[in-house]
XYZ file of C-alpha atoms in Angstrom:
584
model
C -5.868 110.421 13.464
C -8.208 106.905 12.372
C -8.827 104.147 13.945
C -6.980 102.197 11.438
C -3.979 104.110 12.503
C -4.716 104.217 15.260
C -4.801 100.394 15.564
C -1.628 99.039 13.033
C -0.658 96.381 15.586
C -3.170 95.080 14.877
C -4.839 95.498 11.614
C -3.559 97.676 8.212
C -5.100 99.266 5.629
C -4.432 97.779 1.882
C -5.605 99.422 -1.134
C -7.871 97.234 -3.740
C -8.992 99.209 -6.477
C -9.438 102.220 -4.753
C -11.355 99.828 -1.709
C -10.146 100.038 1.358
C -9.494 96.695 2.866
C -8.896 96.357 6.842
C -6.948 92.881 7.120
C -5.679 90.801 9.732
C -1.997 91.039 9.897
C -0.158 87.636 10.020
C 0.750 85.984 13.605
C 4.445 86.673 14.309
C 6.358 83.653 14.572
C 6.074 82.422 18.157
C 10.071 80.812 18.802
C 9.789 77.739 20.059
C 12.901 76.091 22.234
C 14.994 72.728 21.600
C 13.821 72.157 25.153
C 10.517 72.671 24.666
C 9.824 71.218 21.630
C 11.625 68.211 23.395
C 9.138 68.316 25.395
C 5.998 69.086 22.815
C 7.166 65.718 21.383
C 5.663 64.056 24.196
C 1.888 64.797 23.594
C -0.483 62.813 21.537
C -0.085 62.843 17.468
C -2.788 64.720 15.902
C -6.042 62.453 15.370
C -6.810 62.037 11.290
C -9.847 62.556 10.870
C -10.449 61.615 7.555
C -12.388 59.578 7.716
C -15.003 58.936 11.168
C -15.849 55.105 12.496
C -18.514 53.706 10.872
C -21.129 52.169 13.972
C -22.160 49.595 11.486
C -19.269 47.839 11.043
C -18.951 44.608 12.927
C -15.371 44.679 15.789
C -12.919 42.895 12.959
C -14.073 45.367 10.489
C -13.425 47.982 12.802
C -10.183 46.292 13.572
C -8.801 46.266 10.064
C -9.413 50.344 9.415
C -7.597 50.905 12.784
C -4.624 49.350 11.609
C -4.574 50.647 8.828
C -4.392 54.270 9.889
C -1.089 54.697 11.607
C 0.504 57.715 14.121
C 4.151 55.556 13.282
C 6.829 57.973 11.093
C 7.704 56.722 7.965
C 11.834 57.216 9.219
C 13.549 54.210 8.249
C 15.131 53.716 4.894
C 15.485 50.602 3.070
C 19.389 50.779 3.686
C 18.616 50.235 7.011
C 15.632 47.779 6.716
C 17.655 46.040 4.415
C 20.364 45.387 8.046
C 18.010 44.245 9.473
C 16.753 41.391 7.734
C 20.795 40.798 7.392
C 21.487 40.811 11.353
C 19.093 42.929 13.028
C 18.223 39.549 15.321
C 21.604 37.423 15.108
C 22.804 37.007 18.863
C 22.854 34.929 21.781
C 21.133 32.017 20.240
C 23.559 31.590 17.257
C 26.290 33.151 18.943
C 25.922 31.660 22.367
C 23.687 29.106 22.705
C 24.415 27.225 19.549
C 27.057 25.691 21.832
C 24.491 23.367 23.868
C 22.787 22.821 20.525
C 26.011 20.935 19.520
C 26.239 18.985 23.328
C 23.287 17.900 22.254
C 22.920 16.822 18.951
C 26.420 16.896 17.454
C 27.906 18.423 14.393
C 25.781 16.027 11.918
C 22.730 17.262 14.430
C 23.552 20.719 14.182
C 23.443 21.145 11.060
C 20.195 18.932 10.181
C 18.596 20.522 12.372
C 19.358 24.104 11.257
C 19.292 23.295 7.348
C 15.835 21.790 8.006
C 14.701 25.101 10.346
C 15.729 27.361 7.814
C 14.186 26.001 4.665
C 11.039 27.074 5.877
C 11.965 30.004 7.889
C 12.596 31.414 3.498
C 9.191 30.280 3.214
C 8.290 32.331 6.052
C 9.554 35.322 4.921
C 8.275 34.962 1.208
C 4.520 34.862 2.973
C 5.657 38.229 4.417
C 6.614 39.975 1.453
C 3.458 39.098 0.051
C 1.800 39.993 2.523
C 2.961 43.153 4.599
C 4.481 44.543 0.139
C 0.124 44.330 -0.014
C -0.671 45.636 3.282
C 1.763 47.255 5.377
C -0.173 48.337 8.170
C 0.798 48.573 12.021
C 0.813 45.187 13.421
C 2.066 43.183 10.389
C 1.967 39.436 11.516
C -0.603 40.428 14.390
C -3.189 41.658 12.129
C -2.922 39.234 8.900
C -3.684 36.291 11.893
C -6.521 38.670 12.772
C -8.320 39.432 9.776
C -7.669 36.050 7.434
C -7.605 33.787 10.455
C -9.420 33.985 13.082
C -9.868 36.787 16.244
C -9.108 34.534 18.552
C -5.815 33.006 16.627
C -4.498 36.414 16.407
C -5.604 37.090 20.616
C -3.702 34.342 21.022
C -0.424 35.154 17.893
C -0.544 38.968 19.003
C 0.021 38.024 22.881
C 2.458 35.548 22.783
C 4.849 37.761 20.256
C 4.188 40.752 22.510
C 5.141 39.050 25.498
C 8.579 37.397 23.971
C 9.719 41.099 23.564
C 8.725 42.036 26.729
C 10.273 39.386 28.134
C 13.184 39.170 25.836
C 14.732 42.777 27.643
C 15.782 41.239 30.706
C 16.876 38.312 29.553
C 19.467 40.549 26.885
C 20.739 42.766 29.914
C 21.566 39.983 32.589
C 23.393 37.619 29.310
C 25.200 41.376 28.441
C 26.059 42.496 31.287
C 27.350 38.319 33.045
C 29.685 38.661 29.515
C 31.035 41.373 30.960
C 32.430 38.721 33.300
C 34.612 36.967 31.186
C 37.072 40.161 31.468
C 36.878 39.267 35.182
C 35.217 42.477 35.876
C 35.060 43.376 39.092
C 32.275 45.576 39.271
C 29.401 44.565 40.222
C 26.886 43.024 37.626
C 24.109 45.673 38.440
C 26.010 48.358 37.584
C 26.743 46.667 34.124
C 22.728 45.985 33.584
C 21.452 49.687 34.842
C 24.382 51.142 32.324
C 22.189 49.091 29.755
C 19.237 49.699 31.020
C 20.185 53.259 29.983
C 21.843 53.136 26.605
C 18.708 50.801 25.085
C 16.117 53.260 26.530
C 17.860 56.533 25.854
C 18.146 55.196 21.613
C 14.929 53.951 22.355
C 13.585 57.704 22.983
C 14.398 58.816 19.866
C 12.002 56.541 17.712
C 11.849 54.951 14.575
C 15.161 56.443 13.506
C 16.834 55.712 16.714
C 16.140 52.059 16.372
C 17.090 51.643 12.744
C 20.729 53.711 13.039
C 21.170 51.748 15.886
C 20.044 48.489 14.096
C 22.324 49.597 10.813
C 25.473 49.826 13.028
C 24.992 46.399 14.896
C 24.330 44.292 12.073
C 27.534 45.928 10.294
C 29.530 45.241 13.507
C 28.297 41.556 13.741
C 29.065 40.276 10.211
C 32.487 42.126 10.013
C 33.016 39.677 13.060
C 30.845 36.753 11.651
C 33.007 36.585 8.580
C 36.165 37.442 9.913
C 35.362 34.361 11.861
C 35.034 32.370 9.346
C 37.964 33.412 7.632
C 40.555 32.934 10.985
C 37.903 29.373 11.179
C 39.726 28.382 8.641
C 43.004 28.771 8.698
C 42.310 27.182 11.890
C 40.637 24.180 10.364
C 44.336 23.859 7.995
C 46.210 23.428 11.238
C 47.265 27.848 11.555
C 46.644 27.190 15.187
C 48.036 25.292 18.749
C 46.010 22.910 17.970
C 47.298 21.925 14.361
C 46.074 20.334 11.604
C 41.992 19.555 12.710
C 40.369 18.232 9.466
C 37.262 15.989 10.329
C 39.105 14.760 13.457
C 35.704 15.598 15.312
C 33.891 14.442 12.968
C 35.121 10.581 13.704
C 36.213 11.218 16.933
C 33.375 11.582 19.556
C 30.873 11.363 16.623
C 28.488 13.300 13.843
C 26.077 12.672 16.490
C 25.564 13.027 19.475
C 21.671 11.268 21.004
C 20.657 10.459 17.948
C 17.108 10.660 16.707
C 16.052 13.059 20.198
C 19.608 14.631 19.802
C 17.972 16.227 16.635
C 15.057 16.875 17.003
C 16.016 19.389 20.704
C 17.806 20.959 18.057
C 15.111 21.870 15.674
C 14.208 23.721 18.835
C 17.039 25.864 19.342
C 17.736 26.619 15.836
C 14.390 28.217 15.247
C 15.033 30.046 18.948
C 18.400 31.400 17.206
C 16.258 32.590 14.353
C 13.741 34.413 16.352
C 12.783 37.721 15.302
C 14.663 37.172 11.550
C 9.893 38.537 11.316
C 10.878 41.341 13.131
C 11.273 43.571 9.520
C 7.955 42.944 8.076
C 6.790 45.262 11.801
C 8.890 48.122 9.754
C 7.043 47.774 6.944
C 3.922 50.732 8.794
C 6.942 52.727 8.913
C 9.123 52.969 5.548
C 10.043 55.590 4.224
C 10.279 54.024 1.131
C 7.154 52.507 -1.577
C 6.547 48.542 0.939
C 6.014 47.008 -2.429
C 10.284 48.059 -3.367
C 11.734 48.098 0.222
C 10.094 44.813 1.750
C 10.608 42.608 -0.652
C 14.752 43.088 -1.464
C 15.232 43.482 2.254
C 13.544 39.936 3.495
C 16.237 38.695 -0.072
C 18.930 39.827 2.542
C 17.185 36.644 4.742
C 18.660 34.049 2.416
C 22.646 35.656 2.545
C 21.934 35.488 6.237
C 20.947 32.088 6.562
C 23.886 31.551 4.668
C 26.764 33.609 6.132
C 25.380 34.080 9.386
C 24.404 30.298 9.904
C 24.893 27.623 7.683
C 28.306 28.701 7.203
C 29.521 29.048 10.353
C 28.106 26.597 12.148
C 29.759 24.605 8.975
C 33.171 25.574 10.570
C 32.418 25.420 14.805
C 31.128 21.796 13.598
C 34.956 21.121 12.883
C 36.328 23.059 15.687
C 34.436 21.863 18.617
C 33.974 18.526 19.754
C 30.414 18.367 20.746
C 31.831 16.586 24.133
C 33.942 19.465 25.416
C 33.221 20.086 28.587
C 33.161 23.848 27.998
C 30.270 23.934 25.752
C 27.827 23.290 28.869
C 29.668 25.160 31.731
C 27.508 28.367 32.169
C 24.791 30.624 29.127
C 27.293 33.328 28.658
C 30.878 34.022 26.266
C 32.453 31.295 27.806
C 30.503 28.255 26.552
C 30.225 30.267 22.922
C 31.697 27.730 20.896
C 33.317 30.743 19.283
C 34.964 32.298 21.268
C 35.948 27.998 22.599
C 37.103 27.514 19.378
C 39.410 30.400 19.445
C 41.058 30.018 22.581
C 41.614 26.311 21.394
C 43.576 27.615 18.283
C 45.986 29.932 21.236
C 45.228 33.111 20.061
C 45.287 35.376 23.178
C 43.895 38.965 22.011
C 41.232 37.308 19.413
C 38.390 36.230 22.953
C 37.785 39.317 24.453
C 37.411 40.974 20.354
C 34.824 38.535 19.768
C 33.011 38.952 23.674
C 33.400 42.287 22.534
C 30.588 41.366 19.578
C 28.730 38.810 21.956
C 27.595 41.870 23.881
C 26.943 44.063 21.017
C 24.793 41.630 19.538
C 23.135 40.798 22.745
C 22.515 44.350 23.562
C 20.990 44.810 20.054
C 18.499 42.661 20.426
C 17.586 43.807 23.716
C 17.682 47.042 21.391
C 14.699 45.339 19.445
C 12.484 43.732 22.218
C 12.086 46.875 22.811
C 10.808 48.450 19.032
C 9.301 44.645 18.632
C 7.142 44.647 21.944
C 5.995 48.751 21.710
C 4.311 48.444 17.519
C 2.552 44.597 18.402
C 1.078 46.312 21.274
C -0.258 49.527 19.972
C -1.317 47.113 16.953
C -3.166 44.667 19.471
C -4.486 48.343 20.899
C -5.983 49.143 17.961
C -7.437 45.184 17.192
C -9.314 45.894 20.478
C -7.102 43.319 22.064
C -4.979 44.897 24.289
C -6.489 47.860 26.665
C -7.125 51.352 24.233
C -3.700 53.140 26.358
C -2.083 51.018 24.381
C -2.983 53.441 21.167
C -0.791 56.264 22.533
C 2.078 57.670 19.253
C 3.536 60.934 20.164
C 4.430 63.817 17.497
C 7.498 62.115 17.065
C 5.608 58.583 15.809
C 6.987 56.548 19.468
C 4.337 54.230 20.807
C 5.103 55.923 24.427
C 3.144 53.761 26.414
C 4.646 50.301 24.815
C 7.798 51.999 25.270
C 6.704 52.610 29.295
C 5.767 48.996 29.710
C 9.055 47.308 28.739
C 10.731 49.842 30.305
C 9.123 48.550 33.575
C 8.403 45.132 32.825
C 13.288 45.809 32.158
C 13.515 46.745 35.194
C 13.048 42.659 35.527
C 17.024 42.240 35.174
C 17.813 43.843 38.580
C 17.347 40.557 39.645
C 20.527 40.076 38.368
C 21.152 41.302 41.965
C 19.534 38.022 43.295
C 20.534 35.018 44.522
C 16.736 33.306 42.629
C 18.476 35.067 39.234
C 18.729 32.230 37.691
C 15.233 30.620 38.694
C 13.186 34.049 37.614
C 14.857 34.160 34.587
C 14.519 30.438 33.486
C 10.567 30.784 34.387
C 11.120 33.858 31.960
C 12.146 32.259 29.349
C 9.836 29.840 29.629
C 6.680 32.300 28.777
C 8.938 32.795 25.460
C 10.615 29.592 24.397
C 7.539 28.662 21.516
C 6.874 32.151 21.237
C 8.016 31.856 17.569
C 6.717 28.092 16.215
C 2.993 30.906 16.826
C 4.322 33.186 15.386
C 5.867 31.925 11.492
C 2.245 29.993 11.862
C -0.036 32.848 11.808
C 2.538 35.067 8.597
C 2.036 31.528 6.904
C -1.754 30.204 8.408
C -2.083 34.447 7.032
C -0.621 34.452 3.687
C -2.718 30.579 2.929
C -6.473 31.891 4.045
C -5.019 34.914 1.897
C -4.900 34.323 -0.940
C -8.045 31.391 -1.046
C -9.902 34.302 -0.072
C -8.241 35.727 -3.552
C -9.248 33.234 -5.034
C -12.858 32.390 -3.788
C -13.791 36.003 -4.242
C -12.188 36.116 -7.898
C -9.215 38.279 -7.349
C -6.221 37.925 -9.893
C -2.965 38.264 -8.349
C -1.513 40.470 -10.446
C -3.150 43.052 -7.300
C -0.598 41.780 -5.530
C 3.195 44.388 -5.825
C 4.452 41.257 -4.716
C 4.179 37.113 -5.090
C 5.796 34.902 -2.787
C 8.408 33.029 -4.796
C 8.284 29.961 -2.652
C 3.710 30.344 -3.033
C 1.428 28.360 -1.752
C 2.924 25.453 -0.907
C 5.772 27.162 0.727
C 3.208 28.207 2.918
C 1.884 25.383 3.627
C 5.646 23.163 3.622
C 6.312 26.131 6.362
C 3.069 24.497 8.272
C 3.197 21.489 8.671
C 7.002 21.785 9.796
C 5.887 23.993 12.206
C 3.561 21.484 13.642
C 5.626 18.768 13.707
C 8.267 20.678 15.778
C 5.546 21.575 18.218
C 4.585 17.875 19.044
C 8.454 17.069 19.150
C 9.010 19.269 21.377
C 6.655 17.846 23.272
C 7.997 14.786 23.552
C 10.901 15.546 24.720
C 9.845 18.023 26.974
C 7.770 14.944 28.408
C 11.585 12.879 28.043
C 14.126 14.936 28.126
C 17.799 14.014 27.159
C 19.563 11.393 29.295
C 17.061 12.806 32.394
C 13.790 11.037 33.629
C 10.365 12.575 32.928
C 9.962 15.732 35.649
C 6.926 18.068 35.348
C 9.394 21.223 36.097
C 11.176 20.688 33.510
C 8.461 19.859 30.914
C 6.378 23.338 31.762
C 9.373 25.192 31.669
C 10.020 23.644 28.096
C 6.435 23.440 27.039
C 4.764 26.486 28.672
C 4.408 28.841 25.567
C 2.331 26.755 23.898
C 0.070 26.228 27.457
C -0.127 30.137 27.778
C -1.302 30.313 24.145
C -3.845 27.605 24.372
C -5.583 29.427 26.727
C -5.169 32.919 24.857
C -6.824 31.392 22.141
C -9.480 29.549 24.310
C -10.068 32.031 27.069
C -11.072 34.448 23.793
C -13.000 32.469 22.103
C -15.386 31.460 25.444
C -15.240 35.094 25.977
C -16.782 36.300 22.432
C -19.112 33.223 22.018
C -20.449 33.805 25.288
C -20.683 36.946 25.681
C -20.917 38.268 23.094
C -23.395 35.714 21.626
C -20.626 35.336 18.292
C -18.689 31.770 17.396
C -16.673 32.135 14.678
C -14.119 29.536 14.250
C -12.666 31.382 10.868
C -13.108 34.130 8.758
C -15.434 33.655 6.013
C -13.636 33.568 2.667
C -16.341 35.233 1.039
C -16.694 38.192 3.275
C -12.824 38.921 4.091
C -11.645 41.803 3.258
C -8.532 41.946 1.196
C -8.149 45.601 0.762
C -8.293 47.663 3.593
C -5.360 48.836 4.022
C -3.332 47.938 0.192
C -0.810 50.963 -0.384
C -1.330 50.369 -3.672
C -4.950 50.799 -4.696
C -4.657 51.990 -8.368
C -4.171 47.846 -9.934
C -4.002 48.654 -14.161
C -1.215 52.276 -12.018
C 0.236 49.460 -10.190
C 0.532 46.524 -13.499
C 2.329 50.063 -15.847
C 4.967 50.313 -13.313
C 5.979 47.067 -12.583
C 6.058 46.075 -16.382
C 8.295 49.544 -17.511
C 10.544 48.520 -14.014
C 10.785 45.008 -15.879
C 11.686 46.769 -19.265
C 14.328 49.233 -17.558
C 16.185 46.141 -16.117
C 16.161 44.588 -18.933
C 17.462 47.162 -20.261
C 20.264 47.664 -18.557
C 23.670 45.775 -19.088
C 24.071 41.697 -17.587
C 26.502 42.648 -14.177
C 23.084 45.225 -13.035
C 20.311 42.874 -13.292
C 22.136 40.236 -11.477
C 22.421 42.597 -8.824
C 19.140 43.095 -8.832
C 17.960 39.127 -8.567
C 20.973 38.977 -6.321
C 19.950 42.188 -3.749
């Protein structure tokens, strides 16, 4: 027997034009069990060796390159992105805390406050649409602040945003568990905290797809709940409830304003808090399954309808249904104080308060789900920029920033202080850590946009290179930045001299601690790099600013051709399809 035939389990003889060749067989397929596949999914994702790190680059240039390459999975579809923008972060800010805003500002004050905040939020989101469709990088606005404004500002804004989300998880868990008490549940609150804790972390173990699907379902339920309430509210205002015809009665007695100008100022901060998280959709750019230049602007269009349907129209109805001096508005911080529930109860409808409380719970859990996603992606981006410990760059084979996820889970255990008699004090200070976070986050978006456009102009680059242009332009971002700065200053005044009370240092720091922390982060980072690294730089120079790394579209001629073809195809469609495209 020949050597080849005696080892036919390892090799085989093939004939090729009379020549005998010894070849290795194909390896047999190895069967991997589902359990082993699940275990292997937690192993680190394969490193990208397509480009080696250039040691001649400075720290900012290295940070830009690292955030442009990500191991995150592209698994969020346009429908999920649209619903994340539409209703993803509608939660306690609108459904519960709006009652405190009504008490502080009155019906006219609450509408003025939300209108002002909504006007510059739209500018913020348009700026984000332009930046995130051009640079769909890991971390989105946390990166834009670093590369377009200043690394120290990016450090402060990024850590501020990470702290916001890591604190939100335990807050929402406790709020959801307390909402159960609406039904006089005899089950200990801690049990519900544990159930909700396991549920949220379990959903996030499914990775980006789990987050997107959860937000899609939750947003649909919230949309149905709010629209259903709006229809009911119109009926109640017109006299369909036990209170009879209401009309504009509460605008005359007790009146349109509660605490005058200071009351309206306090509403501005509450409105900002209620709209916090709207920017989260930009974080999905790096995980979009569709070209971000198409998916992101379309999703961000939904923000306009979110403002109109969820906030302005709904709050107008609330302003007609509930007087600002109703004692129930300040009785608690749970569903009992929700102006929605109060309006339904006053109308004499017995079953609907319970149904709407379910909507409140779903909203709170949805925010908790977003908190895990928001923190893990933000801390990953900070680590990639060298602004957080490198251990946070760990992304597993399923695209999950695993260390960020585990950190969020550990901090989430703070929710179990719900069993402590000091829970109110603990959570008051947790809220203080992130109370002003949104102001700095939105400012990082608008400042980054202004600086990016200035660099484009300085370097002689045409705007035709951009796949999407902000509808509000640079001046919209300037307007938003000025508004955010003014609100920050006015909040200092309201914190120093609170409504109906004398100055109190504890009250001041509970309201303004977030700004102090951001200032400490900024100054600390600036001093570290100035003293230890010998790099004193207060802003990224426009001439040398990197406005190319991380772009999705790099062939500008091809991009222009595609845009022209898309516009021509749109013009050829029937008028109703053009209207639909314009609106959605």
